[in-house]
mmCIF file with all atom_site columns, C-alpha atoms in Angstrom:
data_model
loop_
_atom_site.group_PDB
_atom_site.id
_atom_site.type_symbol
_atom_site.label_atom_id
_atom_site.label_alt_id
_atom_site.label_comp_id
_atom_site.label_asym_id
_atom_site.label_entity_id
_atom_site.label_seq_id
_atom_site.pdbx_PDB_ins_code
_atom_site.Cartn_x
_atom_site.Cartn_y
_atom_site.Cartn_z
_atom_site.occupancy
_atom_site.B_iso_or_equiv
_atom_site.pdbx_formal_charge
_atom_site.auth_seq_id
_atom_site.auth_comp_id
_atom_site.auth_asym_id
_atom_site.auth_atom_id
_atom_site.pdbx_PDB_model_num
ATOM 1   C CA . UNK A 1 1   ? 102.928 168.359 83.619  1.00 0.00 ? 1   UNK A CA 1
ATOM 2   C CA . UNK A 1 2   ? 105.534 167.283 86.169  1.00 0.00 ? 2   UNK A CA 1
ATOM 3   C CA . UNK A 1 3   ? 107.111 164.412 84.192  1.00 0.00 ? 3   UNK A CA 1
ATOM 4   C CA . UNK A 1 4   ? 107.376 163.711 80.462  1.00 0.00 ? 4   UNK A CA 1
ATOM 5   C CA . UNK A 1 5   ? 105.315 160.936 78.906  1.00 0.00 ? 5   UNK A CA 1
ATOM 6   C CA . UNK A 1 6   ? 107.321 157.798 78.160  1.00 0.00 ? 6   UNK A CA 1
ATOM 7   C CA . UNK A 1 7   ? 107.047 155.758 74.958  1.00 0.00 ? 7   UNK A CA 1
ATOM 8   C CA . UNK A 1 8   ? 107.012 151.946 75.184  1.00 0.00 ? 8   UNK A CA 1
ATOM 9   C CA . UNK A 1 9   ? 109.516 150.320 72.838  1.00 0.00 ? 9   UNK A CA 1
ATOM 10  C CA . UNK A 1 10  ? 109.506 146.591 73.703  1.00 0.00 ? 10  UNK A CA 1
ATOM 11  C CA . UNK A 1 11  ? 109.854 144.019 76.461  1.00 0.00 ? 11  UNK A CA 1
ATOM 12  C CA . UNK A 1 12  ? 112.831 142.538 78.273  1.00 0.00 ? 12  UNK A CA 1
ATOM 13  C CA . UNK A 1 13  ? 112.913 139.207 80.096  1.00 0.00 ? 13  UNK A CA 1
ATOM 14  C CA . UNK A 1 14  ? 116.373 138.736 81.585  1.00 0.00 ? 14  UNK A CA 1
ATOM 15  C CA . UNK A 1 15  ? 118.530 137.708 84.511  1.00 0.00 ? 15  UNK A CA 1
ATOM 16  C CA . UNK A 1 16  ? 121.462 139.422 86.233  1.00 0.00 ? 16  UNK A CA 1
ATOM 17  C CA . UNK A 1 17  ? 123.990 138.297 88.809  1.00 0.00 ? 17  UNK A CA 1
ATOM 18  C CA . UNK A 1 18  ? 125.830 140.507 91.275  1.00 0.00 ? 18  UNK A CA 1
ATOM 19  C CA . UNK A 1 19  ? 129.299 141.335 89.965  1.00 0.00 ? 19  UNK A CA 1
ATOM 20  C CA . UNK A 1 20  ? 128.749 139.810 86.514  1.00 0.00 ? 20  UNK A CA 1
ATOM 21  C CA . UNK A 1 21  ? 128.778 142.262 83.558  1.00 0.00 ? 21  UNK A CA 1
ATOM 22  C CA . UNK A 1 22  ? 127.990 145.200 85.838  1.00 0.00 ? 22  UNK A CA 1
ATOM 23  C CA . UNK A 1 23  ? 125.151 143.440 87.674  1.00 0.00 ? 23  UNK A CA 1
ATOM 24  C CA . UNK A 1 24  ? 124.371 144.750 91.151  1.00 0.00 ? 24  UNK A CA 1
ATOM 25  C CA . UNK A 1 25  ? 122.087 141.957 92.412  1.00 0.00 ? 25  UNK A CA 1
ATOM 26  C CA . UNK A 1 26  ? 120.889 138.436 91.687  1.00 0.00 ? 26  UNK A CA 1
ATOM 27  C CA . UNK A 1 27  ? 117.467 138.608 90.023  1.00 0.00 ? 27  UNK A CA 1
ATOM 28  C CA . UNK A 1 28  ? 115.345 137.647 87.068  1.00 0.00 ? 28  UNK A CA 1
ATOM 29  C CA . UNK A 1 29  ? 112.756 140.079 85.766  1.00 0.00 ? 29  UNK A CA 1
ATOM 30  C CA . UNK A 1 30  ? 110.326 141.006 83.013  1.00 0.00 ? 30  UNK A CA 1
ATOM 31  C CA . UNK A 1 31  ? 109.591 144.593 81.989  1.00 0.00 ? 31  UNK A CA 1
ATOM 32  C CA . UNK A 1 32  ? 108.095 146.800 79.333  1.00 0.00 ? 32  UNK A CA 1
ATOM 33  C CA . UNK A 1 33  ? 110.960 149.056 78.239  1.00 0.00 ? 33  UNK A CA 1
ATOM 34  C CA . UNK A 1 34  ? 110.267 152.759 77.790  1.00 0.00 ? 34  UNK A CA 1
ATOM 35  C CA . UNK A 1 35  ? 112.372 155.294 75.889  1.00 0.00 ? 35  UNK A CA 1
ATOM 36  C CA . UNK A 1 36  ? 114.245 157.944 77.835  1.00 0.00 ? 36  UNK A CA 1
ATOM 37  C CA . UNK A 1 37  ? 114.516 161.555 76.675  1.00 0.00 ? 37  UNK A CA 1
ATOM 38  C CA . UNK A 1 38  ? 116.705 164.577 77.435  1.00 0.00 ? 38  UNK A CA 1
ATOM 39  C CA . UNK A 1 39  ? 113.900 165.970 79.653  1.00 0.00 ? 39  UNK A CA 1
ATOM 40  C CA . UNK A 1 40  ? 113.655 162.652 81.535  1.00 0.00 ? 40  UNK A CA 1
ATOM 41  C CA . UNK A 1 41  ? 117.430 162.520 82.072  1.00 0.00 ? 41  UNK A CA 1
ATOM 42  C CA . UNK A 1 42  ? 117.476 166.131 83.330  1.00 0.00 ? 42  UNK A CA 1
ATOM 43  C CA . UNK A 1 43  ? 114.784 165.291 85.885  1.00 0.00 ? 43  UNK A CA 1
ATOM 44  C CA . UNK A 1 44  ? 116.726 162.206 87.004  1.00 0.00 ? 44  UNK A CA 1
ATOM 45  C CA . UNK A 1 45  ? 119.845 164.365 87.446  1.00 0.00 ? 45  UNK A CA 1
ATOM 46  C CA . UNK A 1 46  ? 117.813 166.767 89.624  1.00 0.00 ? 46  UNK A CA 1
ATOM 47  C CA . UNK A 1 47  ? 116.485 163.900 91.771  1.00 0.00 ? 47  UNK A CA 1
ATOM 48  C CA . UNK A 1 48  ? 119.998 162.528 92.143  1.00 0.00 ? 48  UNK A CA 1
ATOM 49  C CA . UNK A 1 49  ? 121.135 165.973 93.315  1.00 0.00 ? 49  UNK A CA 1
ATOM 50  C CA . UNK A 1 50  ? 118.349 166.039 95.927  1.00 0.00 ? 50  UNK A CA 1
ATOM 51  C CA . UNK A 1 51  ? 119.205 162.586 97.285  1.00 0.00 ? 51  UNK A CA 1
ATOM 52  C CA . UNK A 1 52  ? 122.933 163.312 97.468  1.00 0.00 ? 52  UNK A CA 1
ATOM 53  C CA . UNK A 1 53  ? 122.608 166.958 98.581  1.00 0.00 ? 53  UNK A CA 1
ATOM 54  C CA . UNK A 1 54  ? 124.796 168.522 95.921  1.00 0.00 ? 54  UNK A CA 1
ATOM 55  C CA . UNK A 1 55  ? 125.222 168.762 92.192  1.00 0.00 ? 55  UNK A CA 1
ATOM 56  C CA . UNK A 1 56  ? 126.062 165.091 91.727  1.00 0.00 ? 56  UNK A CA 1
ATOM 57  C CA . UNK A 1 57  ? 125.087 165.129 88.063  1.00 0.00 ? 57  UNK A CA 1
ATOM 58  C CA . UNK A 1 58  ? 127.512 167.892 87.143  1.00 0.00 ? 58  UNK A CA 1
ATOM 59  C CA . UNK A 1 59  ? 130.319 166.311 89.185  1.00 0.00 ? 59  UNK A CA 1
ATOM 60  C CA . UNK A 1 60  ? 129.674 162.985 87.490  1.00 0.00 ? 60  UNK A CA 1
ATOM 61  C CA . UNK A 1 61  ? 130.353 164.632 84.151  1.00 0.00 ? 61  UNK A CA 1
ATOM 62  C CA . UNK A 1 62  ? 133.742 166.025 85.181  1.00 0.00 ? 62  UNK A CA 1
ATOM 63  C CA . UNK A 1 63  ? 136.723 164.028 83.941  1.00 0.00 ? 63  UNK A CA 1
ATOM 64  C CA . UNK A 1 64  ? 137.945 161.601 86.585  1.00 0.00 ? 64  UNK A CA 1
ATOM 65  C CA . UNK A 1 65  ? 141.445 163.122 86.338  1.00 0.00 ? 65  UNK A CA 1
ATOM 66  C CA . UNK A 1 66  ? 140.150 166.402 87.815  1.00 0.00 ? 66  UNK A CA 1
ATOM 67  C CA . UNK A 1 67  ? 139.471 164.725 91.175  1.00 0.00 ? 67  UNK A CA 1
ATOM 68  C CA . UNK A 1 68  ? 142.134 164.246 93.802  1.00 0.00 ? 68  UNK A CA 1
ATOM 69  C CA . UNK A 1 69  ? 141.795 161.254 96.174  1.00 0.00 ? 69  UNK A CA 1
ATOM 70  C CA . UNK A 1 70  ? 140.253 163.364 98.969  1.00 0.00 ? 70  UNK A CA 1
ATOM 71  C CA . UNK A 1 71  ? 137.646 164.877 96.661  1.00 0.00 ? 71  UNK A CA 1
ATOM 72  C CA . UNK A 1 72  ? 136.756 161.425 95.259  1.00 0.00 ? 72  UNK A CA 1
ATOM 73  C CA . UNK A 1 73  ? 135.852 160.190 98.765  1.00 0.00 ? 73  UNK A CA 1
ATOM 74  C CA . UNK A 1 74  ? 133.483 163.148 99.301  1.00 0.00 ? 74  UNK A CA 1
ATOM 75  C CA . UNK A 1 75  ? 131.552 162.558 96.083  1.00 0.00 ? 75  UNK A CA 1
ATOM 76  C CA . UNK A 1 76  ? 128.361 160.610 95.643  1.00 0.00 ? 76  UNK A CA 1
ATOM 77  C CA . UNK A 1 77  ? 128.448 157.554 93.420  1.00 0.00 ? 77  UNK A CA 1
ATOM 78  C CA . UNK A 1 78  ? 128.332 158.551 89.802  1.00 0.00 ? 78  UNK A CA 1
ATOM 79  C CA . UNK A 1 79  ? 124.873 158.438 88.230  1.00 0.00 ? 79  UNK A CA 1
ATOM 80  C CA . UNK A 1 80  ? 125.218 156.187 85.234  1.00 0.00 ? 80  UNK A CA 1
ATOM 81  C CA . UNK A 1 81  ? 123.019 157.252 82.379  1.00 0.00 ? 81  UNK A CA 1
ATOM 82  C CA . UNK A 1 82  ? 121.046 157.156 80.415  1.00 0.00 ? 82  UNK A CA 1
ATOM 83  C CA . UNK A 1 83  ? 118.733 155.191 82.672  1.00 0.00 ? 83  UNK A CA 1
ATOM 84  C CA . UNK A 1 84  ? 116.136 153.207 80.753  1.00 0.00 ? 84  UNK A CA 1
ATOM 85  C CA . UNK A 1 85  ? 112.720 153.749 82.314  1.00 0.00 ? 85  UNK A CA 1
ATOM 86  C CA . UNK A 1 86  ? 110.547 150.660 82.503  1.00 0.00 ? 86  UNK A CA 1
ATOM 87  C CA . UNK A 1 87  ? 107.262 149.232 83.694  1.00 0.00 ? 87  UNK A CA 1
ATOM 88  C CA . UNK A 1 88  ? 108.138 146.263 85.901  1.00 0.00 ? 88  UNK A CA 1
ATOM 89  C CA . UNK A 1 89  ? 105.958 143.229 85.313  1.00 0.00 ? 89  UNK A CA 1
ATOM 90  C CA . UNK A 1 90  ? 107.564 140.707 87.683  1.00 0.00 ? 90  UNK A CA 1
ATOM 91  C CA . UNK A 1 91  ? 110.691 139.782 89.598  1.00 0.00 ? 91  UNK A CA 1
ATOM 92  C CA . UNK A 1 92  ? 111.976 136.383 90.686  1.00 0.00 ? 92  UNK A CA 1
ATOM 93  C CA . UNK A 1 93  ? 115.088 134.715 91.986  1.00 0.00 ? 93  UNK A CA 1
ATOM 94  C CA . UNK A 1 94  ? 117.426 133.926 89.081  1.00 0.00 ? 94  UNK A CA 1
ATOM 95  C CA . UNK A 1 95  ? 116.813 130.208 89.533  1.00 0.00 ? 95  UNK A CA 1
ATOM 96  C CA . UNK A 1 96  ? 113.105 130.807 88.811  1.00 0.00 ? 96  UNK A CA 1
ATOM 97  C CA . UNK A 1 97  ? 113.769 132.136 85.305  1.00 0.00 ? 97  UNK A CA 1
ATOM 98  C CA . UNK A 1 98  ? 113.999 128.708 83.631  1.00 0.00 ? 98  UNK A CA 1
ATOM 99  C CA . UNK A 1 99  ? 110.677 127.269 82.509  1.00 0.00 ? 99  UNK A CA 1
ATOM 100 C CA . UNK A 1 100 ? 108.600 129.600 84.703  1.00 0.00 ? 100 UNK A CA 1
ATOM 101 C CA . UNK A 1 101 ? 109.571 133.033 83.382  1.00 0.00 ? 101 UNK A CA 1
ATOM 102 C CA . UNK A 1 102 ? 110.535 132.896 79.740  1.00 0.00 ? 102 UNK A CA 1
ATOM 103 C CA . UNK A 1 103 ? 109.957 135.508 77.078  1.00 0.00 ? 103 UNK A CA 1
ATOM 104 C CA . UNK A 1 104 ? 107.233 133.345 75.528  1.00 0.00 ? 104 UNK A CA 1
ATOM 105 C CA . UNK A 1 105 ? 105.404 132.931 78.867  1.00 0.00 ? 105 UNK A CA 1
ATOM 106 C CA . UNK A 1 106 ? 105.528 136.694 79.484  1.00 0.00 ? 106 UNK A CA 1
ATOM 107 C CA . UNK A 1 107 ? 104.282 137.389 75.936  1.00 0.00 ? 107 UNK A CA 1
ATOM 108 C CA . UNK A 1 108 ? 101.442 134.888 76.448  1.00 0.00 ? 108 UNK A CA 1
ATOM 109 C CA . UNK A 1 109 ? 100.452 136.558 79.722  1.00 0.00 ? 109 UNK A CA 1
ATOM 110 C CA . UNK A 1 110 ? 100.469 139.991 78.067  1.00 0.00 ? 110 UNK A CA 1
ATOM 111 C CA . UNK A 1 111 ? 98.354  138.800 75.117  1.00 0.00 ? 111 UNK A CA 1
ATOM 112 C CA . UNK A 1 112 ? 95.794  137.061 77.353  1.00 0.00 ? 112 UNK A CA 1
ATOM 113 C CA . UNK A 1 113 ? 95.585  139.340 80.387  1.00 0.00 ? 113 UNK A CA 1
ATOM 114 C CA . UNK A 1 114 ? 96.973  142.765 79.484  1.00 0.00 ? 114 UNK A CA 1
ATOM 115 C CA . UNK A 1 115 ? 95.149  144.263 76.490  1.00 0.00 ? 115 UNK A CA 1
ATOM 116 C CA . UNK A 1 116 ? 96.752  147.698 76.937  1.00 0.00 ? 116 UNK A CA 1
ATOM 117 C CA . UNK A 1 117 ? 100.271 146.305 77.184  1.00 0.00 ? 117 UNK A CA 1
ATOM 118 C CA . UNK A 1 118 ? 100.040 143.684 74.438  1.00 0.00 ? 118 UNK A CA 1
ATOM 119 C CA . UNK A 1 119 ? 100.505 146.340 71.731  1.00 0.00 ? 119 UNK A CA 1
ATOM 120 C CA . UNK A 1 120 ? 104.183 146.439 72.731  1.00 0.00 ? 120 UNK A CA 1
ATOM 121 C CA . UNK A 1 121 ? 104.499 142.960 71.196  1.00 0.00 ? 121 UNK A CA 1
ATOM 122 C CA . UNK A 1 122 ? 103.341 144.059 67.736  1.00 0.00 ? 122 UNK A CA 1
ATOM 123 C CA . UNK A 1 123 ? 105.891 144.194 64.928  1.00 0.00 ? 123 UNK A CA 1
ATOM 124 C CA . UNK A 1 124 ? 104.512 147.358 63.286  1.00 0.00 ? 124 UNK A CA 1
ATOM 125 C CA . UNK A 1 125 ? 107.270 149.972 63.449  1.00 0.00 ? 125 UNK A CA 1
ATOM 126 C CA . UNK A 1 126 ? 105.676 152.590 61.181  1.00 0.00 ? 126 UNK A CA 1
ATOM 127 C CA . UNK A 1 127 ? 105.616 154.954 64.173  1.00 0.00 ? 127 UNK A CA 1
ATOM 128 C CA . UNK A 1 128 ? 109.357 154.659 64.818  1.00 0.00 ? 128 UNK A CA 1
ATOM 129 C CA . UNK A 1 129 ? 109.048 151.710 67.199  1.00 0.00 ? 129 UNK A CA 1
ATOM 130 C CA . UNK A 1 130 ? 106.735 153.414 69.717  1.00 0.00 ? 130 UNK A CA 1
ATOM 131 C CA . UNK A 1 131 ? 104.097 150.912 70.815  1.00 0.00 ? 131 UNK A CA 1
ATOM 132 C CA . UNK A 1 132 ? 102.134 153.091 73.270  1.00 0.00 ? 132 UNK A CA 1
ATOM 133 C CA . UNK A 1 133 ? 102.766 156.123 75.459  1.00 0.00 ? 133 UNK A CA 1
ATOM 134 C CA . UNK A 1 134 ? 102.653 155.984 79.242  1.00 0.00 ? 134 UNK A CA 1
ATOM 135 C CA . UNK A 1 135 ? 101.783 159.050 81.300  1.00 0.00 ? 135 UNK A CA 1
ATOM 136 C CA . UNK A 1 136 ? 103.746 159.004 84.528  1.00 0.00 ? 136 UNK A CA 1
ATOM 137 C CA . UNK A 1 137 ? 101.399 159.369 87.513  1.00 0.00 ? 137 UNK A CA 1
ATOM 138 C CA . UNK A 1 138 ? 104.039 159.397 90.246  1.00 0.00 ? 138 UNK A CA 1
ATOM 139 C CA . UNK A 1 139 ? 107.467 158.250 91.376  1.00 0.00 ? 139 UNK A CA 1
ATOM 140 C CA . UNK A 1 140 ? 108.665 156.117 94.245  1.00 0.00 ? 140 UNK A CA 1
ATOM 141 C CA . UNK A 1 141 ? 111.984 155.633 96.003  1.00 0.00 ? 141 UNK A CA 1
ATOM 142 C CA . UNK A 1 142 ? 112.938 152.062 96.874  1.00 0.00 ? 142 UNK A CA 1
ATOM 143 C CA . UNK A 1 143 ? 115.606 150.536 99.073  1.00 0.00 ? 143 UNK A CA 1
ATOM 144 C CA . UNK A 1 144 ? 116.734 147.482 97.077  1.00 0.00 ? 144 UNK A CA 1
ATOM 145 C CA . UNK A 1 145 ? 119.413 146.195 99.444  1.00 0.00 ? 145 UNK A CA 1
ATOM 146 C CA . UNK A 1 146 ? 119.216 142.533 100.372 1.00 0.00 ? 146 UNK A CA 1
ATOM 147 C CA . UNK A 1 147 ? 116.878 140.003 98.845  1.00 0.00 ? 147 UNK A CA 1
ATOM 148 C CA . UNK A 1 148 ? 113.815 141.085 96.900  1.00 0.00 ? 148 UNK A CA 1
ATOM 149 C CA . UNK A 1 149 ? 111.687 140.130 99.915  1.00 0.00 ? 149 UNK A CA 1
ATOM 150 C CA . UNK A 1 150 ? 113.639 142.780 101.855 1.00 0.00 ? 150 UNK A CA 1
ATOM 151 C CA . UNK A 1 151 ? 113.087 145.580 99.313  1.00 0.00 ? 151 UNK A CA 1
ATOM 152 C CA . UNK A 1 152 ? 111.142 148.457 100.811 1.00 0.00 ? 152 UNK A CA 1
ATOM 153 C CA . UNK A 1 153 ? 109.301 151.414 99.340  1.00 0.00 ? 153 UNK A CA 1
ATOM 154 C CA . UNK A 1 154 ? 110.726 154.395 101.240 1.00 0.00 ? 154 UNK A CA 1
ATOM 155 C CA . UNK A 1 155 ? 108.492 157.075 99.789  1.00 0.00 ? 155 UNK A CA 1
ATOM 156 C CA . UNK A 1 156 ? 106.012 157.629 96.998  1.00 0.00 ? 156 UNK A CA 1
ATOM 157 C CA . UNK A 1 157 ? 104.919 160.882 95.379  1.00 0.00 ? 157 UNK A CA 1
ATOM 158 C CA . UNK A 1 158 ? 101.754 160.955 93.285  1.00 0.00 ? 158 UNK A CA 1
ATOM 159 C CA . UNK A 1 159 ? 101.573 163.744 90.704  1.00 0.00 ? 159 UNK A CA 1
ATOM 160 C CA . UNK A 1 160 ? 98.445  165.922 90.767  1.00 0.00 ? 160 UNK A CA 1
ATOM 161 C CA . UNK A 1 161 ? 95.913  165.014 88.075  1.00 0.00 ? 161 UNK A CA 1
ATOM 162 C CA . UNK A 1 162 ? 95.540  167.350 85.124  1.00 0.00 ? 162 UNK A CA 1
#
């Protein structure tokens, strides 16, 4: 198995604005949130290293005081973790959140149209909050600069079955 299974824990319907509370873009979205794990974080660190061509994860863990100004400029942006994996349901411009994309409308859609996903809405927490487990079938790399209409899938890797 190339990637660990991920456990669904709930849904998020939210909005973010660039520069506000750490936001990096203007968007509204709905997602099924999945729990991370040490194995998942280790794999993300390895991918980060590949994209930045060095051990970015280990450098990110060094105290900032150990870097001089020259060394700081050579380093990749710090990978902020843990990263919460998710199953994206929809994106919109932040202005579209209002009456069109509310938590109740997303819950209604899931109950009516998504029988596999609707279990994430159940209140039963006897299993520690896990609603269902998702097997990861592949990963993709996206360029998210610009507006959502300008986002582009740069590459996709499908994991072999079995």
